[in-house]
């Protein structure tokens, strides 16, 4: 993967691109008026990350181009700030100050909602095993400027790490995080999930495995939560109970650690 800037190579952008490349072990390539296709051809890179003013874009030969935006997370956080409930937060029994390990960071929308709810005293760690997505999300959350300070602050508080969740969970002590959250790519894709579809070509599409769930149960103090399609067999296969609250197409299965289900 290479990192470059937009066509306008402002010194601040060049500096940002260079330092991100150094931080993540990628190669910085000066844009010098060349097309992204040309840069990819020249370097043989599979992924190209483009640093722009307040924005970041990810693409590559034969792949859809994504620009970082908090999308659905933004709409949901506004609802949460207005005092409305959010089914994910309810399933997790999230409270201000809680620590959350988001094991499937993706585009960071769920992490953002956790971060808003957790507030300044909360802590959110988001794990992403796909390297290009990890760099994209890390830079997106760090630089995206929305028109809401509370959203910007919540994005900056998320600590994004490049890790497979099973390996990372193994390194954590027992009962060291309040909530462990999984949102793996659905076993059967949902057509209407417009923001997730471009992600597919970059994402780790593996099913969630039993060992990761066992580790999550060991590490969590409060809840382990799995997001899946309503009616998915993944819930029973992995030992999650689904509250029959709504008719939504998405459901949140829960393993309660501190209470009997
Ligand atoms: C459905 S998306 C998550 C969407 C995310 N909840 C959001 O709000 O944007 C699943 C993400 O988890 C990542 N993933 C899948 N398996 C993983 C693993 N074992 N460890 C870390 N990340 C993983 C995928 O690469 C993908 O980006």
CSV table of N, CA and C in Angstrom, one decimal, residues 122-237:
chain,number,residue,atom,x,y,z
A,122,UNK,N,-14.8,7.6,29.2
A,122,UNK,CA,-14.9,6.2,28.6
A,122,UNK,C,-13.6,5.9,27.8
A,123,UNK,N,-13.5,4.7,27.4
A,123,UNK,CA,-12.3,4.4,26.5
A,123,UNK,C,-12.8,3.4,25.4
A,124,UNK,N,-12.4,3.7,24.2
A,124,UNK,CA,-12.9,2.8,23.1
A,124,UNK,C,-11.6,2.4,22.3
A,125,UNK,N,-11.4,1.1,22.2
A,125,UNK,CA,-10.3,0.6,21.4
A,125,UNK,C,-11.0,-0.1,20.2
A,126,UNK,N,-10.6,0.2,19.0
A,126,UNK,CA,-11.2,-0.4,17.8
A,126,UNK,C,-10.2,-1.3,17.1
A,127,UNK,N,-10.5,-2.5,16.8
A,127,UNK,CA,-9.5,-3.4,16.2
A,127,UNK,C,-9.9,-3.7,14.7
A,128,UNK,N,-9.0,-3.6,13.8
A,128,UNK,CA,-9.2,-3.9,12.4
A,128,UNK,C,-8.1,-4.7,11.9
A,129,UNK,N,-8.5,-5.9,11.3
A,129,UNK,CA,-7.4,-6.8,10.9
A,129,UNK,C,-7.0,-6.5,9.4
A,130,UNK,N,-7.9,-5.8,8.7
A,130,UNK,CA,-7.5,-5.5,7.3
A,130,UNK,C,-6.6,-4.2,7.3
A,131,UNK,N,-5.3,-4.4,6.8
A,131,UNK,CA,-4.4,-3.3,7.0
A,131,UNK,C,-4.8,-2.0,6.3
A,132,UNK,N,-5.3,-2.0,5.0
A,132,UNK,CA,-5.7,-0.8,4.4
A,132,UNK,C,-6.8,-0.1,5.1
A,133,UNK,N,-7.8,-0.9,5.6
A,133,UNK,CA,-8.9,-0.3,6.4
A,133,UNK,C,-8.4,0.3,7.7
A,134,UNK,N,-7.5,-0.4,8.3
A,134,UNK,CA,-6.9,0.2,9.6
A,134,UNK,C,-6.3,1.5,9.3
A,135,UNK,N,-5.5,1.7,8.3
A,135,UNK,CA,-4.8,3.0,8.1
A,135,UNK,C,-5.9,4.0,7.7
A,136,UNK,N,-6.8,3.6,6.8
A,136,UNK,CA,-7.9,4.5,6.4
A,136,UNK,C,-8.7,5.1,7.6
A,137,UNK,N,-9.1,4.1,8.5
A,137,UNK,CA,-9.9,4.5,9.6
A,137,UNK,C,-9.1,5.4,10.6
A,138,UNK,N,-7.9,5.0,10.9
A,138,UNK,CA,-7.1,5.7,11.8
A,138,UNK,C,-6.9,7.2,11.4
A,139,UNK,N,-6.6,7.4,10.1
A,139,UNK,CA,-6.4,8.7,9.6
A,139,UNK,C,-7.8,9.5,9.5
A,140,UNK,N,-8.8,8.7,9.1
A,140,UNK,CA,-10.1,9.4,9.0
A,140,UNK,C,-10.6,9.9,10.3
A,141,UNK,N,-10.5,9.1,11.4
A,141,UNK,CA,-11.0,9.5,12.7
A,141,UNK,C,-10.2,10.6,13.3
A,142,UNK,N,-8.9,10.6,12.9
A,142,UNK,CA,-8.0,11.6,13.4
A,142,UNK,C,-8.2,13.0,12.7
A,143,UNK,N,-8.6,13.0,11.5
A,143,UNK,CA,-8.6,14.3,10.7
A,143,UNK,C,-10.0,14.8,10.3
A,144,UNK,N,-11.0,13.9,10.2
A,144,UNK,CA,-12.3,14.3,9.7
A,144,UNK,C,-12.9,15.5,10.6
A,145,UNK,N,-13.3,16.5,9.9
A,145,UNK,CA,-13.9,17.6,10.7
A,145,UNK,C,-15.4,17.7,10.4
A,146,UNK,N,-16.2,17.3,11.3
A,146,UNK,CA,-17.7,17.5,11.1
A,146,UNK,C,-18.0,18.9,11.7
A,147,UNK,N,-19.3,19.3,11.6
A,147,UNK,CA,-19.7,20.6,12.2
A,147,UNK,C,-20.1,20.5,13.6
A,148,UNK,N,-19.8,19.3,14.2
A,148,UNK,CA,-20.2,19.1,15.7
A,148,UNK,C,-19.0,18.8,16.5
A,149,UNK,N,-18.6,19.6,17.4
A,149,UNK,CA,-17.4,19.4,18.2
A,149,UNK,C,-17.5,18.1,19.0
A,150,UNK,N,-18.6,17.8,19.5
A,150,UNK,CA,-18.8,16.6,20.3
A,150,UNK,C,-18.5,15.3,19.4
A,151,UNK,N,-18.8,15.4,18.1
A,151,UNK,CA,-18.5,14.3,17.2
A,151,UNK,C,-17.0,14.2,16.9
A,152,UNK,N,-16.4,15.4,16.7
A,152,UNK,CA,-15.0,15.4,16.4
A,152,UNK,C,-14.2,14.9,17.7
A,153,UNK,N,-14.6,15.3,18.9
A,153,UNK,CA,-13.9,14.9,20.1
A,153,UNK,C,-14.1,13.3,20.2
A,154,UNK,N,-15.3,12.9,20.0
A,154,UNK,CA,-15.6,11.4,20.1
A,154,UNK,C,-14.7,10.6,19.1
A,155,UNK,N,-14.6,11.1,17.9
A,155,UNK,CA,-13.7,10.4,16.9
A,155,UNK,C,-12.3,10.4,17.3
A,156,UNK,N,-11.8,11.5,17.9
A,156,UNK,CA,-10.4,11.6,18.3
A,156,UNK,C,-10.1,10.6,19.5
A,157,UNK,N,-11.1,10.3,20.3
A,157,UNK,CA,-10.8,9.5,21.4
A,157,UNK,C,-10.7,8.0,21.1
A,158,UNK,N,-11.1,7.6,19.9
A,158,UNK,CA,-11.1,6.2,19.5
A,158,UNK,C,-9.6,5.7,19.2
A,159,UNK,N,-9.2,4.7,19.8
A,159,UNK,CA,-7.8,4.2,19.6
A,159,UNK,C,-7.9,3.0,18.6
A,160,UNK,N,-7.5,3.3,17.4
A,160,UNK,CA,-7.6,2.2,16.4
A,160,UNK,C,-6.3,1.4,16.3
A,161,UNK,N,-6.5,0.1,16.4
A,161,UNK,CA,-5.3,-0.8,16.3
A,161,UNK,C,-5.4,-1.8,15.2
A,162,UNK,N,-4.3,-2.1,14.6
A,162,UNK,CA,-4.3,-3.1,13.5
A,162,UNK,C,-4.0,-4.5,14.2
A,163,UNK,N,-5.1,-5.3,14.3
A,163,UNK,CA,-5.0,-6.6,15.0
A,163,UNK,C,-6.1,-7.5,14.6
A,164,UNK,N,-5.8,-8.8,14.6
A,164,UNK,CA,-6.9,-9.8,14.5
A,164,UNK,C,-7.5,-9.9,16.0
A,165,UNK,N,-8.8,-9.9,16.1
A,165,UNK,CA,-9.3,-9.8,17.5
A,165,UNK,C,-9.0,-11.0,18.3
A,166,UNK,N,-8.9,-12.2,17.7
A,166,UNK,CA,-8.6,-13.4,18.5
A,166,UNK,C,-7.2,-13.2,19.2
A,167,UNK,N,-6.2,-12.7,18.4
A,167,UNK,CA,-4.9,-12.6,18.9
A,167,UNK,C,-4.8,-11.5,20.0
A,168,UNK,N,-5.5,-10.4,19.7
A,168,UNK,CA,-5.5,-9.3,20.7
A,168,UNK,C,-6.2,-9.6,22.0
A,169,UNK,N,-7.4,-10.3,21.9
A,169,UNK,CA,-8.1,-10.7,23.1
A,169,UNK,C,-7.2,-11.6,24.0
A,170,UNK,N,-6.5,-12.5,23.4
A,170,UNK,CA,-5.6,-13.4,24.2
A,170,UNK,C,-4.6,-12.6,25.0
A,171,UNK,N,-4.2,-11.4,24.6
A,171,UNK,CA,-3.2,-10.6,25.4
A,171,UNK,C,-3.8,-9.9,26.6
A,172,UNK,N,-5.2,-9.8,26.7
A,172,UNK,CA,-5.8,-9.0,27.7
A,172,UNK,C,-6.1,-9.9,29.0
A,173,UNK,N,-6.0,-9.2,30.1
A,173,UNK,CA,-6.3,-9.9,31.4
A,173,UNK,C,-7.8,-10.2,31.5
A,174,UNK,N,-8.1,-11.1,32.4
A,174,UNK,CA,-9.6,-11.4,32.7
A,174,UNK,C,-10.2,-10.2,33.1
A,175,UNK,N,-11.5,-10.0,32.8
A,175,UNK,CA,-12.3,-8.9,33.2
A,175,UNK,C,-11.7,-7.5,33.2
A,176,UNK,N,-11.1,-7.2,32.0
A,176,UNK,CA,-10.3,-6.0,31.9
A,176,UNK,C,-11.1,-4.9,31.1
A,177,UNK,N,-12.2,-5.3,30.4
A,177,UNK,CA,-12.9,-4.3,29.6
A,177,UNK,C,-14.4,-4.5,29.9
A,178,UNK,N,-15.2,-3.4,29.9
A,178,UNK,CA,-16.6,-3.5,30.3
A,178,UNK,C,-17.4,-4.3,29.2
A,179,UNK,N,-17.2,-3.9,27.9
A,179,UNK,CA,-18.0,-4.4,26.8
A,179,UNK,C,-17.1,-4.9,25.7
A,180,UNK,N,-17.3,-6.1,25.2
A,180,UNK,CA,-16.6,-6.5,24.0
A,180,UNK,C,-17.7,-6.7,22.9
A,181,UNK,N,-17.4,-6.1,21.7
A,181,UNK,CA,-18.4,-5.9,20.7
A,181,UNK,C,-17.9,-6.6,19.4
A,182,UNK,N,-18.7,-7.4,18.7
A,182,UNK,CA,-18.4,-8.0,17.4
A,182,UNK,C,-19.5,-7.6,16.4
A,183,UNK,N,-19.0,-7.1,15.2
A,183,UNK,CA,-19.9,-6.9,14.1
A,183,UNK,C,-19.2,-7.4,12.8
A,184,UNK,N,-19.1,-8.8,12.7
A,184,UNK,CA,-18.3,-9.3,11.6
A,184,UNK,C,-19.2,-9.1,10.3
A,185,UNK,N,-18.5,-9.2,9.1
A,185,UNK,CA,-19.3,-9.1,7.9
A,185,UNK,C,-20.4,-10.2,7.9
A,186,UNK,N,-21.6,-9.8,7.5
A,186,UNK,CA,-22.7,-10.7,7.6
A,186,UNK,C,-22.4,-11.9,6.7
A,187,UNK,N,-22.8,-13.1,7.2
A,187,UNK,CA,-22.6,-14.3,6.4
A,187,UNK,C,-23.3,-14.2,5.0
A,188,UNK,N,-24.6,-13.6,5.1
A,188,UNK,CA,-25.3,-13.4,3.8
A,188,UNK,C,-25.4,-11.8,3.7
A,189,UNK,N,-24.7,-11.2,2.7
A,189,UNK,CA,-24.8,-9.7,2.6
A,189,UNK,C,-26.2,-9.2,2.5
A,190,UNK,N,-26.4,-8.0,3.1
A,190,UNK,CA,-27.7,-7.3,2.9
A,190,UNK,C,-27.6,-6.3,1.8
A,191,UNK,N,-28.4,-6.3,0.8
A,191,UNK,CA,-28.2,-5.4,-0.3
A,191,UNK,C,-28.3,-3.9,0.1
A,192,UNK,N,-29.2,-3.7,1.0
A,192,UNK,CA,-29.5,-2.3,1.3
A,192,UNK,C,-28.4,-1.6,2.2
A,193,UNK,N,-27.4,-2.3,2.6
A,193,UNK,CA,-26.3,-1.8,3.4
A,193,UNK,C,-25.3,-1.0,2.6
A,194,UNK,N,-25.7,0.2,2.1
A,194,UNK,CA,-24.9,0.9,1.1
A,194,UNK,C,-23.6,1.3,1.6
A,195,UNK,N,-23.5,1.6,2.9
A,195,UNK,CA,-22.2,2.1,3.4
A,195,UNK,C,-21.2,1.0,3.6
A,196,UNK,N,-21.7,-0.3,3.8
A,196,UNK,CA,-20.8,-1.4,4.1
A,196,UNK,C,-20.4,-2.1,2.7
A,197,UNK,N,-21.2,-2.0,1.7
A,197,UNK,CA,-20.9,-2.7,0.5
A,197,UNK,C,-19.5,-2.4,-0.1
A,198,UNK,N,-19.1,-1.1,-0.2
A,198,UNK,CA,-17.8,-0.8,-0.8
A,198,UNK,C,-16.7,-1.4,0.1
A,199,UNK,N,-17.0,-1.6,1.4
A,199,UNK,CA,-16.0,-2.1,2.4
A,199,UNK,C,-15.6,-3.6,2.0
A,200,UNK,N,-16.6,-4.3,1.4
A,200,UNK,CA,-16.4,-5.7,1.2
A,200,UNK,C,-15.1,-6.1,0.5
A,201,UNK,N,-14.6,-5.3,-0.5
A,201,UNK,CA,-13.4,-5.6,-1.2
A,201,UNK,C,-12.2,-5.4,-0.4
A,202,UNK,N,-12.3,-4.7,0.7
A,202,UNK,CA,-11.1,-4.5,1.6
A,202,UNK,C,-11.2,-5.3,2.9
A,203,UNK,N,-12.4,-5.8,3.2
A,203,UNK,CA,-12.6,-6.3,4.6
A,203,UNK,C,-12.1,-7.8,4.7
A,204,UNK,N,-11.9,-8.1,6.0
A,204,UNK,CA,-11.7,-9.5,6.4
A,204,UNK,C,-13.1,-10.1,6.5
A,205,UNK,N,-13.5,-11.1,5.6
A,205,UNK,CA,-14.8,-11.6,5.5
A,205,UNK,C,-15.0,-12.9,6.3
A,206,UNK,N,-14.1,-13.2,7.2
A,206,UNK,CA,-14.2,-14.5,8.0
A,206,UNK,C,-15.4,-14.4,8.9
A,207,UNK,N,-15.9,-15.6,9.2
A,207,UNK,CA,-16.9,-15.7,10.2
A,207,UNK,C,-16.3,-15.6,11.6
A,208,UNK,N,-17.1,-15.1,12.6
A,208,UNK,CA,-16.6,-15.1,14.0
A,208,UNK,C,-16.4,-16.5,14.5
A,209,UNK,N,-15.3,-16.7,15.2
A,209,UNK,CA,-15.0,-18.1,15.6
A,209,UNK,C,-15.2,-18.2,17.1
A,210,UNK,N,-15.5,-19.5,17.5
A,210,UNK,CA,-15.8,-19.8,18.9
A,210,UNK,C,-14.7,-19.4,19.9
A,211,UNK,N,-13.5,-19.5,19.5
A,211,UNK,CA,-12.4,-19.2,20.4
A,211,UNK,C,-12.4,-17.7,20.7
A,212,UNK,N,-12.6,-16.9,19.7
A,212,UNK,CA,-12.7,-15.4,20.0
A,212,UNK,C,-13.8,-15.1,21.0
A,213,UNK,N,-14.9,-15.8,20.8
A,213,UNK,CA,-16.0,-15.5,21.7
A,213,UNK,C,-15.7,-16.0,23.1
A,214,UNK,N,-15.0,-17.1,23.3
A,214,UNK,CA,-14.6,-17.6,24.6
A,214,UNK,C,-13.6,-16.6,25.2
A,215,UNK,N,-12.7,-16.1,24.4
A,215,UNK,CA,-11.8,-15.1,25.0
A,215,UNK,C,-12.5,-13.8,25.4
A,216,UNK,N,-13.5,-13.4,24.6
A,216,UNK,CA,-14.3,-12.2,24.9
A,216,UNK,C,-15.0,-12.3,26.2
A,217,UNK,N,-15.6,-13.5,26.4
A,217,UNK,CA,-16.3,-13.8,27.7
A,217,UNK,C,-15.3,-13.7,28.9
A,218,UNK,N,-14.1,-14.1,28.7
A,218,UNK,CA,-13.1,-14.1,29.7
A,218,UNK,C,-12.7,-12.6,30.0
A,219,UNK,N,-12.6,-11.8,29.0
A,219,UNK,CA,-12.1,-10.5,29.1
A,219,UNK,C,-13.2,-9.4,29.6
A,220,UNK,N,-14.4,-9.7,29.2
A,220,UNK,CA,-15.5,-8.7,29.5
A,220,UNK,C,-16.0,-8.7,30.9
A,221,UNK,N,-16.3,-7.5,31.4
A,221,UNK,CA,-16.9,-7.5,32.8
A,221,UNK,C,-18.4,-7.5,32.8
A,222,UNK,N,-19.0,-7.0,31.6
A,222,UNK,CA,-20.4,-6.7,31.6
A,222,UNK,C,-21.1,-7.5,30.5
A,223,UNK,N,-20.8,-7.2,29.3
A,223,UNK,CA,-21.5,-7.8,28.2
A,223,UNK,C,-20.5,-8.1,27.0
A,224,UNK,N,-20.9,-9.2,26.3
A,224,UNK,CA,-20.3,-9.4,24.9
A,224,UNK,C,-21.5,-9.3,24.0
A,225,UNK,N,-21.3,-8.5,22.9
A,225,UNK,CA,-22.4,-8.3,22.0
A,225,UNK,C,-22.1,-8.6,20.6
A,226,UNK,N,-23.0,-9.3,19.9
A,226,UNK,CA,-22.8,-9.6,18.5
A,226,UNK,C,-23.9,-9.0,17.6
A,227,UNK,N,-23.5,-8.3,16.6
A,227,UNK,CA,-24.5,-7.8,15.7
A,227,UNK,C,-24.6,-8.7,14.5
A,228,UNK,N,-25.8,-9.0,14.1
A,228,UNK,CA,-26.0,-9.9,12.9
A,228,UNK,C,-27.4,-9.7,12.3
A,229,UNK,N,-27.7,-10.3,11.3
A,229,UNK,CA,-29.0,-10.3,10.7
A,229,UNK,C,-30.0,-10.9,11.7
A,230,UNK,N,-31.2,-10.4,11.9
A,230,UNK,CA,-32.2,-11.0,12.7
A,230,UNK,C,-32.5,-12.4,12.2
A,231,UNK,N,-32.5,-13.4,13.0
A,231,UNK,CA,-32.7,-14.8,12.6
A,231,UNK,C,-31.5,-15.5,12.2
A,232,UNK,N,-30.3,-14.9,12.3
A,232,UNK,CA,-29.1,-15.5,11.9
A,232,UNK,C,-28.8,-16.7,12.8
A,233,UNK,N,-28.3,-17.8,12.2
A,233,UNK,CA,-27.9,-18.9,13.0
A,233,UNK,C,-26.6,-18.7,13.8
A,234,UNK,N,-25.9,-17.6,13.5
A,234,UNK,CA,-24.7,-17.3,14.2
A,234,UNK,C,-24.9,-17.1,15.7
A,235,UNK,N,-26.1,-16.6,16.0
A,235,UNK,CA,-26.4,-16.3,17.4
A,235,UNK,C,-26.3,-17.6,18.2
A,236,UNK,N,-27.1,-18.6,17.8
A,236,UNK,CA,-27.1,-19.8,18.6
A,236,UNK,C,-25.8,-20.6,18.4
A,237,UNK,N,-25.2,-20.6,17.3
A,237,UNK,CA,-23.9,-21.3,17.1
A,237,UNK,C,-22.9,-20.8,18.1
